[in-house]
Tab-separated table of C-alpha atoms in Angstrom:
chain	number	residue	atom	x	y	z
K	1	MET	CA	76.851	101.224	90.762
K	2	GLU	CA	80.315	102.589	90.131
K	3	PRO	CA	81.941	102.052	86.759
K	4	ARG	CA	84.490	99.280	86.602
K	5	PRO	CA	87.538	100.454	88.562
K	6	ARG	CA	90.616	101.399	86.607
K	7	PRO	CA	93.929	102.461	88.029
K	8	TYR	CA	94.994	106.071	87.442
K	9	THR	CA	98.266	106.138	89.358
K	10	LEU	CA	101.078	103.635	89.622
K	11	VAL	CA	103.131	103.878	92.785
K	12	ALA	CA	106.429	102.249	91.859
K	13	GLU	CA	108.363	101.443	95.010
K	14	LEU	CA	111.664	100.847	93.267
K	15	THR	CA	113.595	99.807	96.372
K	16	TYR	CA	113.119	99.716	100.118
K	17	LYS	CA	116.757	100.700	100.596
K	18	CYS	CA	117.252	104.209	101.913
K	19	PRO	CA	120.198	106.134	103.323
K	20	LEU	CA	117.755	107.765	105.753
K	21	ARG	CA	116.258	105.971	108.731
K	22	CYS	CA	113.243	108.087	109.610
K	23	GLY	CA	111.268	106.746	112.525
K	24	TYR	CA	107.969	107.618	110.797
K	25	CYS	CA	108.686	105.604	107.648
K	26	SER	CA	105.639	103.822	106.241
K	27	ASN	CA	107.687	100.999	104.700
K	28	PRO	CA	107.103	97.598	106.288
K	29	LEU	CA	109.153	96.536	109.311
K	30	ASN	CA	110.467	93.401	107.617
K	31	LEU	CA	112.313	95.267	104.880
K	32	ALA	CA	114.778	92.444	104.333
K	33	ALA	CA	112.009	90.054	103.247
K	34	HIS	CA	111.498	92.134	100.083
K	35	SER	CA	115.097	92.596	99.014
K	36	LYS	CA	114.937	90.643	95.737
K	37	GLU	CA	114.263	93.677	93.577
K	38	LEU	CA	112.686	93.732	90.133
K	39	THR	CA	115.070	94.161	87.214
K	40	THR	CA	115.062	97.103	84.821
K	41	ASP	CA	113.262	94.995	82.209
K	42	ASP	CA	110.620	93.988	84.749
K	43	TRP	CA	109.860	97.636	85.521
K	44	LEU	CA	109.823	98.658	81.858
K	45	ARG	CA	107.257	95.943	81.155
K	46	VAL	CA	105.239	96.933	84.243
K	47	PHE	CA	105.070	100.567	83.062
K	48	THR	CA	103.832	99.477	79.644
K	49	GLU	CA	101.217	97.163	81.145
K	50	ALA	CA	100.101	99.812	83.637
K	51	GLU	CA	99.638	102.413	80.903
K	52	ALA	CA	97.577	99.957	78.883
K	53	LEU	CA	95.337	99.500	81.941
K	54	GLY	CA	94.641	103.232	82.134
K	55	VAL	CA	97.389	104.522	84.400
K	56	MET	CA	98.333	108.140	83.600
K	57	GLY	CA	100.922	108.943	86.231
K	58	VAL	CA	103.725	107.175	88.030
K	59	ASN	CA	105.201	108.019	91.425
K	60	LEU	CA	108.770	106.791	91.535
K	61	THR	CA	109.365	106.159	95.184
K	62	GLY	CA	110.814	103.708	97.694
K	63	GLY	CA	112.802	103.626	99.938
K	64	GLU	CA	115.010	105.978	98.046
K	65	PRO	CA	114.469	105.648	94.272
K	66	LEU	CA	117.785	107.418	93.551
K	67	LEU	CA	119.519	104.247	94.718
K	68	ARG	CA	118.311	102.543	91.519
K	69	ARG	CA	121.022	103.095	88.932
K	70	ASP	CA	118.467	102.563	86.157
K	71	LEU	CA	116.249	105.441	87.308
K	72	GLU	CA	116.987	107.496	84.163
K	73	THR	CA	115.961	104.549	81.972
K	74	LEU	CA	112.746	104.094	83.920
K	75	VAL	CA	111.895	107.801	83.736
K	76	ALA	CA	112.517	107.811	79.990
K	77	ARG	CA	110.145	104.885	79.414
K	78	ALA	CA	107.471	106.372	81.666
K	79	ARG	CA	107.642	109.635	79.760
K	80	GLU	CA	107.633	107.825	76.416
K	81	LEU	CA	104.350	106.264	77.515
K	82	GLY	CA	102.990	109.737	78.317
K	83	LEU	CA	102.893	109.065	82.059
K	84	TYR	CA	103.254	111.995	84.441
K	85	THR	CA	106.487	111.126	86.219
K	86	ASN	CA	106.913	112.231	89.794
K	87	LEU	CA	110.130	111.522	91.696
K	88	ILE	CA	109.490	111.181	95.424
K	89	THR	CA	112.876	111.478	97.048
K	90	SER	CA	114.901	112.342	100.115
K	91	GLY	CA	117.376	114.001	97.745
K	92	VAL	CA	120.164	111.710	98.938
K	93	PRO	CA	122.347	110.725	97.147
K	94	LEU	CA	121.985	113.106	94.207
K	95	ALA	CA	124.524	115.002	92.131
K	96	ARG	CA	123.489	117.917	89.946
K	97	GLU	CA	124.527	116.070	86.756
K	98	ARG	CA	122.191	113.224	87.598
K	99	LEU	CA	119.267	115.593	88.086
K	100	VAL	CA	120.111	117.108	84.679
K	101	ALA	CA	119.994	113.597	83.200
K	102	LEU	CA	116.672	112.834	84.895
K	103	LYS	CA	115.199	116.026	83.519
K	104	ALA	CA	116.491	115.193	80.062
K	105	ALA	CA	114.863	111.770	80.395
K	106	GLY	CA	111.522	113.539	80.878
K	107	LEU	CA	110.963	113.862	84.620
K	108	ASP	CA	107.891	116.035	85.288
K	109	HIS	CA	108.119	116.823	88.974
K	110	VAL	CA	110.262	116.408	92.085
K	111	GLN	CA	108.861	115.875	95.558
K	112	LEU	CA	111.654	116.445	98.045
K	113	SER	CA	111.314	115.537	101.717
K	114	PHE	CA	112.664	117.458	104.660
K	115	GLN	CA	112.381	116.027	108.144
K	116	ASP	CA	112.279	119.406	109.862
K	117	SER	CA	113.115	123.088	109.367
K	118	ASP	CA	115.805	122.819	112.021
K	119	PRO	CA	118.929	121.227	110.491
K	120	GLU	CA	119.922	119.308	113.605
K	121	ALA	CA	116.431	118.005	114.307
K	122	SER	CA	116.046	117.073	110.637
K	123	ASP	CA	119.267	115.070	110.652
K	124	ARG	CA	118.351	113.484	113.975
K	125	MET	CA	115.113	112.103	112.560
K	126	ALA	CA	116.855	111.024	109.335
K	127	GLY	CA	119.568	109.265	111.335
K	128	VAL	CA	122.143	110.763	108.951
K	129	SER	CA	123.419	114.187	108.078
K	130	ALA	CA	121.308	115.086	105.046
K	131	PHE	CA	119.858	118.568	105.592
K	132	ASP	CA	122.516	120.531	103.714
K	133	ALA	CA	122.430	118.086	100.801
K	134	LYS	CA	118.661	118.612	100.576
K	135	LEU	CA	119.090	122.387	100.429
K	136	ALA	CA	121.450	121.930	97.485
K	137	VAL	CA	119.029	119.578	95.729
K	138	ALA	CA	116.153	122.041	96.140
K	139	ALA	CA	118.282	124.767	94.569
K	140	TRP	CA	119.198	122.559	91.591
K	141	VAL	CA	115.553	121.611	91.042
K	142	ARG	CA	114.698	125.295	90.757
K	143	GLU	CA	117.698	126.114	88.573
K	144	LEU	CA	116.583	123.393	86.183
K	145	ALA	CA	113.012	124.772	86.214
K	146	LEU	CA	111.543	121.501	87.439
K	147	PRO	CA	108.364	121.825	89.514
K	148	LEU	CA	109.077	121.279	93.219
K	149	THR	CA	107.005	120.016	96.103
K	150	ILE	CA	108.537	120.164	99.561
K	151	ASN	CA	107.097	117.442	101.741
K	152	VAL	CA	107.424	117.274	105.511
K	153	VAL	CA	105.909	114.586	107.687
K	154	LEU	CA	104.616	116.168	110.888
K	155	HIS	CA	104.691	114.622	114.368
K	156	ALA	CA	105.083	115.639	118.017
K	157	ASP	CA	108.778	116.521	117.644
K	158	ASN	CA	108.451	118.949	114.712
K	159	VAL	CA	104.821	120.049	114.560
K	160	ASP	CA	105.458	123.154	116.685
K	161	ARG	CA	107.793	124.345	113.931
K	162	THR	CA	105.077	124.313	111.239
K	163	PRO	CA	105.589	128.097	110.645
K	164	GLU	CA	109.348	127.634	110.177
K	165	ILE	CA	108.767	124.612	107.928
K	166	ILE	CA	106.475	126.639	105.676
K	167	ALA	CA	109.034	129.485	105.674
K	168	LEU	CA	111.763	127.040	104.638
K	169	ALA	CA	109.688	125.746	101.723
K	170	GLU	CA	108.940	129.320	100.642
K	171	ARG	CA	112.618	130.187	100.809
K	172	LEU	CA	113.339	127.205	98.570
K	173	HIS	CA	110.724	128.483	96.076
K	174	ALA	CA	108.569	125.385	96.277
K	175	ASP	CA	105.493	125.260	94.035
K	176	ARG	CA	103.746	123.076	96.571
K	177	ILE	CA	104.152	122.488	100.285
K	178	GLU	CA	102.826	119.217	101.569
K	179	LEU	CA	102.465	119.014	105.344
K	180	ALA	CA	101.580	115.421	106.010
K	181	HIS	CA	100.695	114.439	109.533
K	182	THR	CA	102.097	110.994	110.228
K	183	GLN	CA	99.899	108.039	109.339
K	184	TYR	CA	100.514	105.415	111.981
K	185	LEU	CA	101.562	102.390	109.950
K	186	GLY	CA	104.896	100.626	109.562
K	187	TRP	CA	107.700	102.243	111.547
K	188	ALA	CA	105.389	105.094	112.536
K	189	LEU	CA	103.107	102.680	114.386
K	190	GLU	CA	106.144	101.335	116.256
K	191	ASN	CA	106.874	104.922	117.286
K	192	ARG	CA	103.315	106.080	117.846
K	193	ASP	CA	103.694	106.943	121.519
K	194	ARG	CA	106.648	109.109	120.611
K	195	LEU	CA	105.204	110.769	117.524
K	196	LEU	CA	101.521	111.394	118.164
K	197	PRO	CA	100.995	115.143	118.730
K	198	THR	CA	98.621	116.592	121.311
K	199	ALA	CA	95.337	118.159	120.242
K	200	THR	CA	96.733	121.609	121.061
K	201	GLN	CA	99.792	121.065	118.870
K	202	LEU	CA	97.623	119.795	116.082
K	203	GLU	CA	95.183	122.690	116.189
K	204	ALA	CA	98.045	125.210	116.168
K	205	SER	CA	99.640	123.599	113.105
K	206	ARG	CA	96.299	123.441	111.363
K	207	SER	CA	95.627	127.156	111.801
K	208	VAL	CA	99.166	128.052	110.678
K	209	ALA	CA	98.698	125.959	107.535
K	210	LYS	CA	95.315	127.525	106.882
K	211	ALA	CA	96.733	131.040	107.161
K	212	ALA	CA	99.563	130.079	104.797
K	213	GLN	CA	97.049	128.668	102.314
K	214	GLU	CA	95.265	132.020	102.240
K	215	ARG	CA	98.437	134.082	102.089
K	216	LEU	CA	100.053	132.024	99.314
K	217	ARG	CA	96.942	131.299	97.233
K	218	GLY	CA	97.698	131.260	93.515
K	219	ARG	CA	101.471	131.205	94.150
K	220	VAL	CA	102.245	128.225	96.367
K	221	GLU	CA	99.816	125.428	97.059
K	222	VAL	CA	99.824	124.461	100.730
K	223	SER	CA	98.219	121.160	101.574
K	224	MET	CA	97.878	119.606	104.979
K	225	VAL	CA	97.046	115.954	105.484
K	226	LEU	CA	95.385	115.749	108.888
K	227	PRO	CA	95.833	112.702	111.059
K	228	ASP	CA	92.808	110.455	110.942
K	229	TYR	CA	93.227	109.685	114.647
K	230	VAL	CA	91.792	113.044	115.647
K	231	ALA	CA	89.533	113.727	112.668
K	232	GLY	CA	86.919	111.320	114.032
K	233	ARG	CA	86.385	110.117	110.475
K	234	PRO	CA	88.641	107.702	108.622
K	235	ARG	CA	90.591	108.950	105.660
K	236	PRO	CA	89.543	107.621	102.260
K	237	CYS	CA	92.632	105.443	102.133
K	238	MET	CA	93.990	105.225	98.557
K	239	ASP	CA	90.556	106.512	97.432
K	240	GLY	CA	89.262	103.027	98.149
K	241	TRP	CA	90.876	99.594	98.046
K	242	ALA	CA	91.959	98.610	94.519
K	243	ARG	CA	89.965	101.483	93.050
K	244	ARG	CA	92.391	104.084	91.628
K	245	PHE	CA	95.906	103.118	92.716
K	246	LEU	CA	98.313	100.334	91.918
K	247	VAL	CA	101.297	99.973	94.225
K	248	ILE	CA	104.155	97.688	93.299
K	249	SER	CA	106.676	96.706	95.952
K	250	PRO	CA	110.406	96.508	95.153
K	251	ASP	CA	110.137	92.734	94.791
K	252	GLY	CA	107.165	92.948	92.414
K	253	LEU	CA	104.116	92.377	94.611
K	254	VAL	CA	101.066	94.145	93.236
K	255	LEU	CA	99.290	95.911	96.093
K	256	PRO	CA	96.284	98.207	96.585
K	257	CYS	CA	98.337	100.338	99.020
K	258	HIS	CA	101.848	100.677	100.432
K	259	ALA	CA	101.269	98.452	103.438
K	260	ALA	CA	98.762	95.871	102.189
K	261	HIS	CA	101.348	93.086	102.249
K	262	THR	CA	101.643	93.516	106.013
K	263	ILE	CA	98.090	92.157	106.369
K	264	THR	CA	98.399	88.461	107.063
K	265	GLY	CA	95.899	86.172	105.419
K	266	LEU	CA	95.888	87.972	102.075
K	267	THR	CA	98.022	86.651	99.229
K	268	PHE	CA	99.389	89.224	96.829
K	269	GLU	CA	100.615	88.231	93.409
K	270	SER	CA	103.796	89.278	91.683
K	271	VAL	CA	104.292	90.933	88.304
K	272	ARG	CA	106.902	88.231	87.812
K	273	ASP	CA	104.164	85.594	87.682
K	274	ARG	CA	101.125	87.156	86.052
K	275	PRO	CA	100.209	90.082	83.792
K	276	LEU	CA	99.298	93.236	85.676
K	277	ALA	CA	95.835	93.433	84.097
K	278	ALA	CA	94.933	89.949	85.324
K	279	ILE	CA	96.023	90.814	88.842
K	280	TRP	CA	94.143	94.133	88.830
K	281	VAL	CA	90.913	92.585	87.609
K	282	ALA	CA	90.862	89.196	89.264
K	283	SER	CA	93.328	88.906	92.135
K	284	PRO	CA	91.348	87.617	95.157
K	285	ALA	CA	93.258	90.003	97.435
K	286	PHE	CA	92.173	92.945	95.260
K	287	GLU	CA	88.586	91.742	95.177
K	288	ARG	CA	88.533	91.165	98.935
K	289	PHE	CA	87.858	94.791	99.948
K	290	ARG	CA	86.767	96.294	96.650
K	291	GLY	CA	83.430	98.074	96.591
K	292	GLU	CA	81.029	97.779	99.524
K	293	ALA	CA	80.062	94.114	99.778
K	294	TRP	CA	82.761	93.366	102.378
K	295	MET	CA	81.679	96.148	104.737
K	296	PRO	CA	80.556	95.449	108.286
K	297	GLU	CA	78.251	97.744	110.225
K	298	PRO	CA	78.427	100.659	110.888
K	299	CYS	CA	80.026	101.135	107.416
K	300	LYS	CA	77.432	99.169	105.475
K	301	SER	CA	74.575	101.546	106.253
K	302	CYS	CA	76.691	104.691	106.666
K	303	ASP	CA	75.979	107.578	104.329
K	304	ARG	CA	79.735	108.241	104.117
K	305	ARG	CA	80.639	104.767	102.856
K	306	ALA	CA	81.218	106.095	99.341
K	307	VAL	CA	83.266	108.982	100.772
K	308	ASP	CA	85.774	107.180	102.960
K	309	TYR	CA	85.329	103.542	101.825
K	310	GLY	CA	85.486	102.282	105.393
K	311	GLY	CA	88.921	103.824	105.920
K	312	CYS	CA	92.248	102.037	105.953
K	313	ARG	CA	92.313	98.224	105.867
K	314	CYS	CA	95.914	98.117	107.073
K	315	GLN	CA	95.084	100.302	110.051
K	316	ALA	CA	92.100	98.108	110.913
K	317	PHE	CA	94.375	95.066	110.754
K	318	HIS	CA	97.263	96.477	112.741
K	319	LEU	CA	95.067	97.911	115.494
K	320	THR	CA	92.432	95.181	115.808
K	321	GLY	CA	94.008	92.137	114.151
K	322	ASP	CA	91.144	91.996	111.636
K	323	ALA	CA	91.422	93.828	108.302
K	324	SER	CA	87.685	93.561	107.639
K	325	LYS	CA	86.679	95.722	110.595
K	326	THR	CA	85.737	99.380	110.403
K	327	ASP	CA	88.865	101.542	110.617
K	328	PRO	CA	89.227	102.361	114.345
K	329	ALA	CA	90.004	105.971	113.369
K	330	CYS	CA	86.274	106.345	112.733
K	331	GLY	CA	84.357	107.740	115.702
K	332	LEU	CA	81.567	105.258	114.909
K	333	ALA	CA	83.859	102.209	114.864
K	334	PRO	CA	83.377	99.645	117.647
K	335	ASP	CA	87.169	99.736	118.121
K	336	HIS	CA	87.510	103.538	118.236
K	337	GLY	CA	88.533	103.181	121.894
K	338	LEU	CA	91.943	101.945	120.729
K	339	VAL	CA	92.589	105.264	119.026
K	340	VAL	CA	91.157	107.270	121.906
K	341	ALA	CA	93.509	105.446	124.291
K	342	ALA	CA	96.547	106.379	122.179
K	343	LEU	CA	95.414	110.007	122.003
K	344	THR	CA	94.781	110.109	125.740
K	345	LYS	CA	98.282	108.841	126.360
K	346	ALA	CA	99.724	111.581	124.143
K	347	GLU	CA	97.656	114.196	125.980
K	348	ALA	CA	98.801	112.969	129.381
K	349	GLY	CA	102.240	114.320	128.556
K	350	ALA	CA	104.023	111.416	130.209
K	351	THR	CA	107.651	110.806	129.237
K	352	ARG	CA	107.702	109.801	125.609
K	353	PRO	CA	109.621	106.684	124.618
K	354	ALA	CA	112.821	106.865	122.587
K	355	LEU	CA	112.477	106.893	118.824
K	356	VAL	CA	113.134	103.650	116.963
K	357	LEU	CA	114.894	104.553	113.723
K	358	ARG	CA	114.179	102.233	110.819
K	359	GLY	CA	116.804	99.669	109.993
K	360	PRO	CA	117.187	96.192	108.610
K	361	GLY	CA	116.969	93.100	110.764
K	362	PRO	CA	116.553	93.409	114.518
K	363	ARG	CA	115.261	96.828	115.421
K	364	ARG	CA	117.874	99.135	116.810
K	365	LEU	CA	117.075	101.495	119.609
K	366	GLN	CA	118.462	104.956	119.776
K	367	VAL	CA	117.744	107.475	122.483
K	368	LEU	CA	117.094	110.910	121.031
L	1	MET	CA	103.837	121.666	86.634
L	2	ALA	CA	100.829	120.301	84.732
L	3	ARG	CA	100.744	118.371	81.493
L	4	LEU	CA	97.844	117.600	79.159
L	5	ARG	CA	97.231	113.994	78.170
L	6	TRP	CA	94.595	112.161	76.177
L	7	ASP	CA	92.783	109.526	78.224
L	8	LYS	CA	91.901	106.792	75.774
L	9	ILE	CA	89.633	105.037	78.274
L	10	ASP	CA	87.330	107.967	79.064
L	11	GLY	CA	87.869	109.668	75.691
L	12	LYS	CA	88.789	112.989	77.292
L	13	HIS	CA	91.827	115.136	77.875
L	14	VAL	CA	93.186	115.151	81.402
L	15	LEU	CA	95.390	117.810	82.941
L	16	LEU	CA	97.956	115.861	84.957
L	17	SER	CA	99.775	117.213	88.012
L	18	PRO	CA	101.563	115.626	90.986
L	19	GLU	CA	98.569	114.666	93.104
L	20	ARG	CA	95.673	114.624	90.679
L	21	GLY	CA	94.345	114.528	87.173
L	22	LEU	CA	91.685	116.984	86.122
L	23	SER	CA	89.318	115.678	83.477
L	24	LEU	CA	88.594	118.433	80.941
L	25	SER	CA	85.669	119.034	78.598
L	26	ALA	CA	86.480	119.552	74.924
L	27	THR	CA	86.109	123.327	75.325
L	28	ALA	CA	88.259	123.457	78.449
L	29	THR	CA	90.886	121.424	76.593
L	30	GLU	CA	90.967	123.994	73.782
L	31	ILE	CA	91.414	126.795	76.287
L	32	VAL	CA	94.209	124.949	78.110
L	33	GLN	CA	95.940	124.283	74.777
L	34	LEU	CA	95.905	128.021	74.091
L	35	CYS	CA	97.934	128.561	77.302
L	36	ASP	CA	101.136	127.722	75.445
L	37	GLY	CA	103.398	130.277	77.062
L	38	THR	CA	102.957	132.874	74.310
L	39	ARG	CA	99.526	134.285	75.149
L	40	THR	CA	98.325	136.541	77.960
L	41	ALA	CA	94.920	135.875	79.552
L	42	SER	CA	93.339	138.427	77.243
L	43	GLY	CA	95.182	136.800	74.342
L	44	VAL	CA	93.509	133.504	75.210
L	45	VAL	CA	90.114	135.246	75.387
L	46	LEU	CA	90.678	136.879	71.987
L	47	ALA	CA	91.728	133.596	70.415
L	48	CYS	CA	88.533	131.976	71.699
L	49	ILE	CA	86.337	134.787	70.399
L	50	GLU	CA	88.000	134.488	66.978
L	51	ARG	CA	87.544	130.744	67.037
L	52	TYR	CA	83.816	130.877	67.789
L	53	GLY	CA	83.199	133.547	65.147
L	54	PRO	CA	81.454	136.913	64.999
L	55	SER	CA	78.057	135.559	66.056
L	56	SER	CA	79.414	134.479	69.445
L	57	ASP	CA	78.671	136.303	72.660
L	58	ALA	CA	82.071	137.888	73.328
L	59	ALA	CA	81.237	139.016	76.853
L	60	LYS	CA	80.100	135.548	77.860
L	61	ILE	CA	83.174	133.924	76.320
L	62	GLU	CA	85.415	136.348	78.161
L	63	ALA	CA	83.710	135.650	81.483
L	64	ASP	CA	83.798	131.861	80.994
L	65	VAL	CA	87.423	131.756	79.856
L	66	LEU	CA	88.641	133.989	82.671
L	67	ALA	CA	86.699	131.939	85.215
L	68	LEU	CA	88.361	128.741	83.992
L	69	LEU	CA	91.820	130.334	83.963
L	70	ASP	CA	91.257	131.633	87.506
L	71	GLU	CA	90.231	128.184	88.656
L	72	LEU	CA	93.269	126.553	87.039
L	73	ALA	CA	95.614	129.250	88.368
L	74	SER	CA	94.291	128.833	91.925
L	75	ARG	CA	95.223	125.155	91.680
L	76	GLY	CA	98.663	126.035	90.360
L	77	LEU	CA	97.935	124.315	87.039
L	78	VAL	CA	98.382	127.439	84.953
L	79	VAL	CA	100.966	130.046	85.858
L	80	GLU	CA	101.767	133.497	84.625
L	81	HIS	CA	105.325	134.281	83.779
L	82	ALA	CA	107.131	137.375	82.592
L	83	PRO	CA	107.725	137.639	78.817
L	84	GLU	CA	111.140	136.353	77.801
C-alpha cells in the first residue's frame, strides 16, 4: 500500500489569457468559461495552504503568467514560503526591469518557450511576432544569472528541425533543453491530424536528442518527452491522478491535471469555496481515479499499473468518451485502434489540414 | 539551479530543481551544504574527512563524496564555476 498521497508541486495557472495562439496549446477549448480569475489574495492564501499540505515547488504558468500584474507579489510569497518558484512563460510581454523585479522577489528559475528555431515558423505557430522578443528575454535571463530552461513543443511542422532547435538553445546558454512532443489534448487534439509526426520523423528527432544528451552531459540537460501515441505504453500522467500534483485553474478550480475539468461528469471544487486540504483529501473527483481501485482490465492485473497508473484520464475521455477506460495510448488497451488510426493517417502523408490557432469564442481558422 | 529545503512531512532535506525534488540522506545533505560556492571538490572531501575525524577511512570518504558530487553534477544540480 502506498503512503497517503501528498502533493509536491503546485501548478498555478494564473490566467488562460495569452498573447500567443499556439495551435498545440493544452489549455481547454472553452477558455472564456474560466475568465473569472482568482484575486491576488486568493492566490496568496492558496500558496500558504499548499505549502502546509506538503507542496515544495510552484510552477507559475497559464496562459501567460506575465499578464498577471501581481506576479511579483505572488513570487515573493512563494519564495517566503520556501517554495521553488518556476516561471513558465512565452517571454511576452516582458521588459528587462520586470525580470529584475521578479528575480529580486525570489524567482528560482525561468522556463522560456520557443515555437521553433526558424523565426518565421516560430511566429507562424505563435500567431504573433514574438521570436525576437524571446531572444532578448533569454539574454536577460542569462545576464541576471537566473537558471534557464528552453522548452520547445515538437510536432510535424518543426520536428525535422530538432538539431537546429538544440543549437538555438545552446546558443542561448540554456541550462536545460526540454523537447516535448505534443500531447494531444486541448487545442492540440483539435489539430492532431496536422501535428502528429510520422514514425520516421520521430525516430530522427529521438536520435538527435540522444546524441545531444551524450555530447552535453554535465553541461546542459537535454530531455525529450516522447509522444505516448507511438510509445505503445501510456505515460504516467501527472505521476498518477491526485498523487503528487495540484493544478489550480485561473478561476480557482482544484484539479489533478491541466485538463481534468474538460472531463464531463466530474465536479471539481474551487479554492473559493473550500480549504485546499479538504479538497485534496476528500474531493470525490480526486478520489475517483486515485490509486488502483478504479482500474479496468487490462490495467487491474498489469504489472505496470504502478508505473503508468493507467495513463491519462483526460486522453481516455477525449478519445473514447469514458474517462475510466484504459488510456488508448497503451498497446494493450481495447481502444488502442483509435490511436493506431490517427498514426496511420499521419503516415499516409495525405494533405494535412490547416492549423487552428487557439482563440476565444468560436474557433478561427487560418490556413498556414 | 537547485535549492535545498527541509521537508517537514518526510523529515528530510530535499534538493529542489525545476522538474524534480531529490530526497537526501542526512550525510548527503551535509555534503550538499558544503557546496557553498567557496569549496572545490577536493575541498568538500577534505571538509568531510575533518568532520568525521582521524579514525575515519579517508579513501572511502573521498570515493563516496566524489561519487555523490558526480551524480549531482550529471543532473545539473551542482555546477563548477571559476573562482571570482
